[in-house]
Amino acid sequence: MCGIIGYLGYRKAMPILLEGLFAQEYRGYDSAGVAVLEDGTLRVEHSVGKIALLEQKIGDNIGEGVIGIGHTRWATHGRPTEDNCHPHTDCHGNIAVVHNGIIENYLELREWLQNQGHTFTSQTDTEVLPHLLEELYQTDLYQAMSDAVARLRGAYACVAVSSFDPRRLVAARKDSPLVIGVGEGEYFLASDIAALIRYTRNVIILENGDIAVVDDHGIKITNQGQPVQRKMVYVDWDKEAAEKAGFPHFMLKEIHEQPAVMAKTMRGRISDDLEQVLLPEMDAAFSDEFLKGVNKLVIVACGTSYHAGLVAKQSIERLLRLPVEVDIASEYRYRKPLVDEHALVVVVSQSGETADTLAALRESQYNGAKVIAICNVMDSSIAREADCVLYTWAGVEIAVASTKAYVTQLMLLYMLTFYLGQRLQILSGDYLHHLLQELDELPDKIAAQLPTIEETTREWAEYIKDYDDAFFIGRGLDHSVALEGALKLKEISYIHAEAYAAGELKHGTIALIEPGIPVIALATQQFLLEKSISNIVELKARDAHIFGIAFEQTQSMAKVTDGCIYLPQTDDLLAPIITVVPLQLLAYYAADYRGCEIDQPRNLAKSVTVE
Ligand code: G6P
C-alpha cells in the first residue's frame, strides 16, 4: 500500500503533489517524498514520518517546477528511513521513480545492476527501477519503461520522471491501482481517485500491463507494445466526501454516515413493495441451473471484511440451510482449498485491492469456482477479476478502521442471502417481505438512536480507557459482532481486547477475569437469551464490570449488568447491523480519551496490497 501522485501541467507542481499525498495519507504514512523538475534538473525532497513533516521541510520553497511525482510510504522492503523514501533516483539523479507494490525479483535485478556499475543507496525493492531505466534508456523514457517492466516480477504501479525527457511522465501498472486524471492542459496520476478529484473528475483507470505516457500531446497508452484505448469515466463523488464535514475525525464522520450509506446500498435493490431483492448483476452472471448445483458457499476476506463474512455464514446457514465456509484470505490461498465448479465463492473487500483476497479469488477461479466480489471501490482489481461484482456504495472510507464499509458489506451480504433464498425458492413470500421490511427500516432506526448510543458509549469509554484489557462476549451472531468490536478497540485504542463465544468462557478465559475488568456482553438473540444471561451472571459473580447491549424489549439485562444500551428492535437475524454501532463508538471514544491517532493507528494501513 503506499500512495502515488504525479502532475504534469502549467501550475506549480509542489503544492499539488503535497495535497495529493495528504489525500492518500491513509494508504501509508511512515515517510514521504517528492521529485520536481526545476530548470531541467530533478529536485528531490524526502522526509520520514507524516506528510506534514515533508511539507514543513519544503516550507515556502515550493519552486517553479510544473512537473513532478510524489509518494507516501508504508514500509515493506526496508525500514522507514530517509534513504528508503521514494522517489528513488538513478546513479546520476536524472531519473526519479515512485512505486507501489513489490518487485519480487529485485535482489536478482539489483545484483545484475550492481555488476553493471550501478550504486544503490537504499534497501528498497523500488530502487532497482530507476537504475534499470538508466541502464536501458537510449532516447525515450517510454521505451526504457517498456523494456524495464518486461524484466520485473511482482506487482507494481509506478510513475517515472526524467530530466532527459523533461515534459513527460511515464507510468506502468500491474496488480496495483493507478489512475490518470485528465484536466484542461494538465494531467494527474494517482493510486487513488480521492487524490485528484479536487482538480478533475475525468479519470482513466489503467489496466494490468498498461504503460502510459503523459505529455503535451496528451495520453498514449500501450499494452504489450500495442496502442490501447481506455475509456474516460466521470467521477461524481462530491468534494465533501474526502473531507471531515465538521467531525474531529474521519472515523466519527464515517460512523455517522452509516444510516445514509446503508440506505444507498439498498437503493434500487429492493422492490418498492418490499417483496423482492433485485440484483441484476447476479441474474446476468449465473443461470438457475448453476445456482441449483451449488453445494457450498465459501466466503474469503481479511480483517473487518472477514468479520462481515462470519455474520453472513450464520445468516445463510440459518435461512438457506446451505453449508458456508468462511476463511481468512492469507490462510485460504495456501491451504489448497477444497473448491470446485460446485462451490460459489464470495470475496469481500472494501478496497478491492487486498493482495491476499485477490490471490484467494484467483485460486478459487483456478479451481473452477465462480467468484462473487463484494467491494466498495469501483473498478478495483478484485472487482474487475470477479465473475460478478456487487458494490457496497459506502463512498470513500478514509479512516483506517473500517466502519461504514462493514455495515454496507453486511447489508449486501444479507441482500445476497435473501436473493439466493428467493431465486432458489427456499424463502417464503411472507417471511422475505418481513425481512426486507425490517432491513428497509434499519437506517432510520439507527439514525434516531445514534445520539443516545453515542452519549452512553462515551461514558463507558471513560471507564474502559484506564484498563489494559477488555472482553467482548456473545453467542451466535452476537459472537461474530463481538469479534469486530474487539478488533475495533484494539486497532485504534491499543487496549488489548478479546472476543469469546460466551459459552466457551468457562473453558479457560474466565481465569483472566478480575474485579472491575470491563466486559461488553451482547445479548440480542432471543433464543439464546437465557444462556447468555447465565454467562453474564458467571462473570458478575467474579466482579467483572458488565456493559450490556440488547434489544429494547430485553429489560431483564438491567438486573445483570452495570449498564445496558437498548437498541431499537429488529429481527434477531439482522441484529449485527445495529449492534456494531455502539461497539464502533465505544472504540472511538476510548481511543479519543487515550489521545490516540484515531484515523491513522500505528502500524496499520487502510489497504494491504502486499502479502
Ligand atoms: C486492512 C484494514 C482493515 C481492513 C482489511 C481488509 O487491514 O486496516 O480495516 O478490514 O485491511 O481490507 P479490505 O479492503 O480487503 O476490506
PDB file of N, CA and C in Angstrom, residues 24 29 36 88 104-105 121 138 185 216 239 292-293 337 346 390 422 456-457 481 503 508 518 520 555 569 580:
ATOM      1  N   GLN A  24      -4.001  10.946   0.277  1.00  0.00           N
ATOM      2  CA  GLN A  24      -3.768   9.495   0.271  1.00  0.00           C
ATOM      3  C   GLN A  24      -2.997   9.040   1.501  1.00  0.00           C
ATOM      4  N   TYR A  29       1.969   6.111   5.793  1.00  0.00           N
ATOM      5  CA  TYR A  29       2.386   7.436   6.265  1.00  0.00           C
ATOM      6  C   TYR A  29       3.627   7.355   7.130  1.00  0.00           C
ATOM      7  N   VAL A  36      10.589  17.079  -8.232  1.00  0.00           N
ATOM      8  CA  VAL A  36      10.023  18.062  -9.158  1.00  0.00           C
ATOM      9  C   VAL A  36      11.132  18.492 -10.113  1.00  0.00           C
ATOM     10  N   HIS A  88      12.839   7.342  -5.690  1.00  0.00           N
ATOM     11  CA  HIS A  88      14.224   6.872  -5.789  1.00  0.00           C
ATOM     12  C   HIS A  88      14.789   7.336  -7.122  1.00  0.00           C
ATOM     13  N   GLU A 104       9.296  -8.648  -6.936  1.00  0.00           N
ATOM     14  CA  GLU A 104       9.726  -9.896  -6.286  1.00  0.00           C
ATOM     15  C   GLU A 104      11.150 -10.299  -6.647  1.00  0.00           C
ATOM     16  N   ASN A 105      11.569  -9.976  -7.872  1.00  0.00           N
ATOM     17  CA  ASN A 105      12.927 -10.398  -8.282  1.00  0.00           C
ATOM     18  C   ASN A 105      13.938  -9.268  -8.114  1.00  0.00           C
ATOM     19  N   THR A 121      21.544   3.080  -2.908  1.00  0.00           N
ATOM     20  CA  THR A 121      21.642   3.829  -1.653  1.00  0.00           C
ATOM     21  C   THR A 121      20.547   3.441  -0.659  1.00  0.00           C
ATOM     22  N   GLN A 138      17.744   4.823 -23.909  1.00  0.00           N
ATOM     23  CA  GLN A 138      18.564   5.219 -25.060  1.00  0.00           C
ATOM     24  C   GLN A 138      18.165   6.619 -25.489  1.00  0.00           C
ATOM     25  N   GLY A 185      -5.384  20.873 -20.112  1.00  0.00           N
ATOM     26  CA  GLY A 185      -3.949  21.128 -20.281  1.00  0.00           C
ATOM     27  C   GLY A 185      -3.109  20.646 -19.119  1.00  0.00           C
ATOM     28  N   ASP A 216       2.734  16.791 -23.459  1.00  0.00           N
ATOM     29  CA  ASP A 216       1.944  17.908 -24.000  1.00  0.00           C
ATOM     30  C   ASP A 216       1.061  17.500 -25.170  1.00  0.00           C
ATOM     31  N   LYS A 239     -16.863  16.713  -3.324  1.00  0.00           N
ATOM     32  CA  LYS A 239     -15.583  17.036  -2.676  1.00  0.00           C
ATOM     33  C   LYS A 239     -15.667  16.798  -1.174  1.00  0.00           C
ATOM     34  N   LYS A 292     -28.556 -23.898  -8.739  1.00  0.00           N
ATOM     35  CA  LYS A 292     -29.125 -25.107  -8.122  1.00  0.00           C
ATOM     36  C   LYS A 292     -28.050 -26.155  -7.849  1.00  0.00           C
ATOM     37  N   GLY A 293     -26.978 -26.109  -8.646  1.00  0.00           N
ATOM     38  CA  GLY A 293     -25.906 -27.097  -8.487  1.00  0.00           C
ATOM     39  C   GLY A 293     -24.876 -26.703  -7.429  1.00  0.00           C
ATOM     40  N   PRO A 337      -7.475 -25.058  -1.069  1.00  0.00           N
ATOM     41  CA  PRO A 337      -8.870 -25.107  -0.653  1.00  0.00           C
ATOM     42  C   PRO A 337      -9.689 -26.105  -1.460  1.00  0.00           C
ATOM     43  N   VAL A 346     -17.434 -16.179  -2.337  1.00  0.00           N
ATOM     44  CA  VAL A 346     -17.732 -14.751  -2.194  1.00  0.00           C
ATOM     45  C   VAL A 346     -16.504 -14.118  -1.552  1.00  0.00           C
ATOM     46  N   LEU A 390     -20.710  -7.006  -6.714  1.00  0.00           N
ATOM     47  CA  LEU A 390     -21.781  -6.252  -6.061  1.00  0.00           C
ATOM     48  C   LEU A 390     -21.092  -5.133  -5.272  1.00  0.00           C
ATOM     49  N   GLN A 422     -34.663 -16.430  -2.499  1.00  0.00           N
ATOM     50  CA  GLN A 422     -35.775 -16.156  -3.409  1.00  0.00           C
ATOM     51  C   GLN A 422     -35.584 -16.913  -4.718  1.00  0.00           C
ATOM     52  N   THR A 456     -24.019   7.316  25.702  1.00  0.00           N
ATOM     53  CA  THR A 456     -23.730   6.213  26.638  1.00  0.00           C
ATOM     54  C   THR A 456     -22.357   5.604  26.386  1.00  0.00           C
ATOM     55  N   THR A 457     -22.016   5.403  25.121  1.00  0.00           N
ATOM     56  CA  THR A 457     -20.712   4.759  24.851  1.00  0.00           C
ATOM     57  C   THR A 457     -19.571   5.675  25.285  1.00  0.00           C
ATOM     58  N   VAL A 481     -20.234 -10.445  15.880  1.00  0.00           N
ATOM     59  CA  VAL A 481     -20.112  -8.985  16.019  1.00  0.00           C
ATOM     60  C   VAL A 481     -19.127  -8.638  17.139  1.00  0.00           C
ATOM     61  N   GLY A 503     -20.375 -19.100  25.782  1.00  0.00           N
ATOM     62  CA  GLY A 503     -20.406 -20.425  26.386  1.00  0.00           C
ATOM     63  C   GLY A 503     -19.026 -21.047  26.529  1.00  0.00           C
ATOM     64  N   GLY A 508     -11.602 -21.706  30.062  1.00  0.00           N
ATOM     65  CA  GLY A 508     -10.246 -21.158  30.174  1.00  0.00           C
ATOM     66  C   GLY A 508     -10.210 -19.676  30.448  1.00  0.00           C
ATOM     67  N   PRO A 518     -13.470  -4.688  32.373  1.00  0.00           N
ATOM     68  CA  PRO A 518     -14.649  -4.418  31.541  1.00  0.00           C
ATOM     69  C   PRO A 518     -14.987  -5.575  30.595  1.00  0.00           C
ATOM     70  N   ILE A 520     -17.911  -6.452  27.647  1.00  0.00           N
ATOM     71  CA  ILE A 520     -19.045  -5.972  26.850  1.00  0.00           C
ATOM     72  C   ILE A 520     -19.817  -7.227  26.428  1.00  0.00           C
ATOM     73  N   GLN A 555     -35.498  -6.000  28.897  1.00  0.00           N
ATOM     74  CA  GLN A 555     -35.180  -5.195  30.076  1.00  0.00           C
ATOM     75  C   GLN A 555     -34.534  -6.028  31.193  1.00  0.00           C
ATOM     76  N   GLN A 569     -35.690  -2.375  18.341  1.00  0.00           N
ATOM     77  CA  GLN A 569     -35.978  -3.774  17.990  1.00  0.00           C
ATOM     78  C   GLN A 569     -35.944  -3.998  16.485  1.00  0.00           C
ATOM     79  N   VAL A 580     -23.326  -3.413  15.987  1.00  0.00           N
ATOM     80  CA  VAL A 580     -21.937  -2.993  15.822  1.00  0.00           C
ATOM     81  C   VAL A 580     -21.761  -1.497  16.081  1.00  0.00           C
TER      82      VAL A 580
END
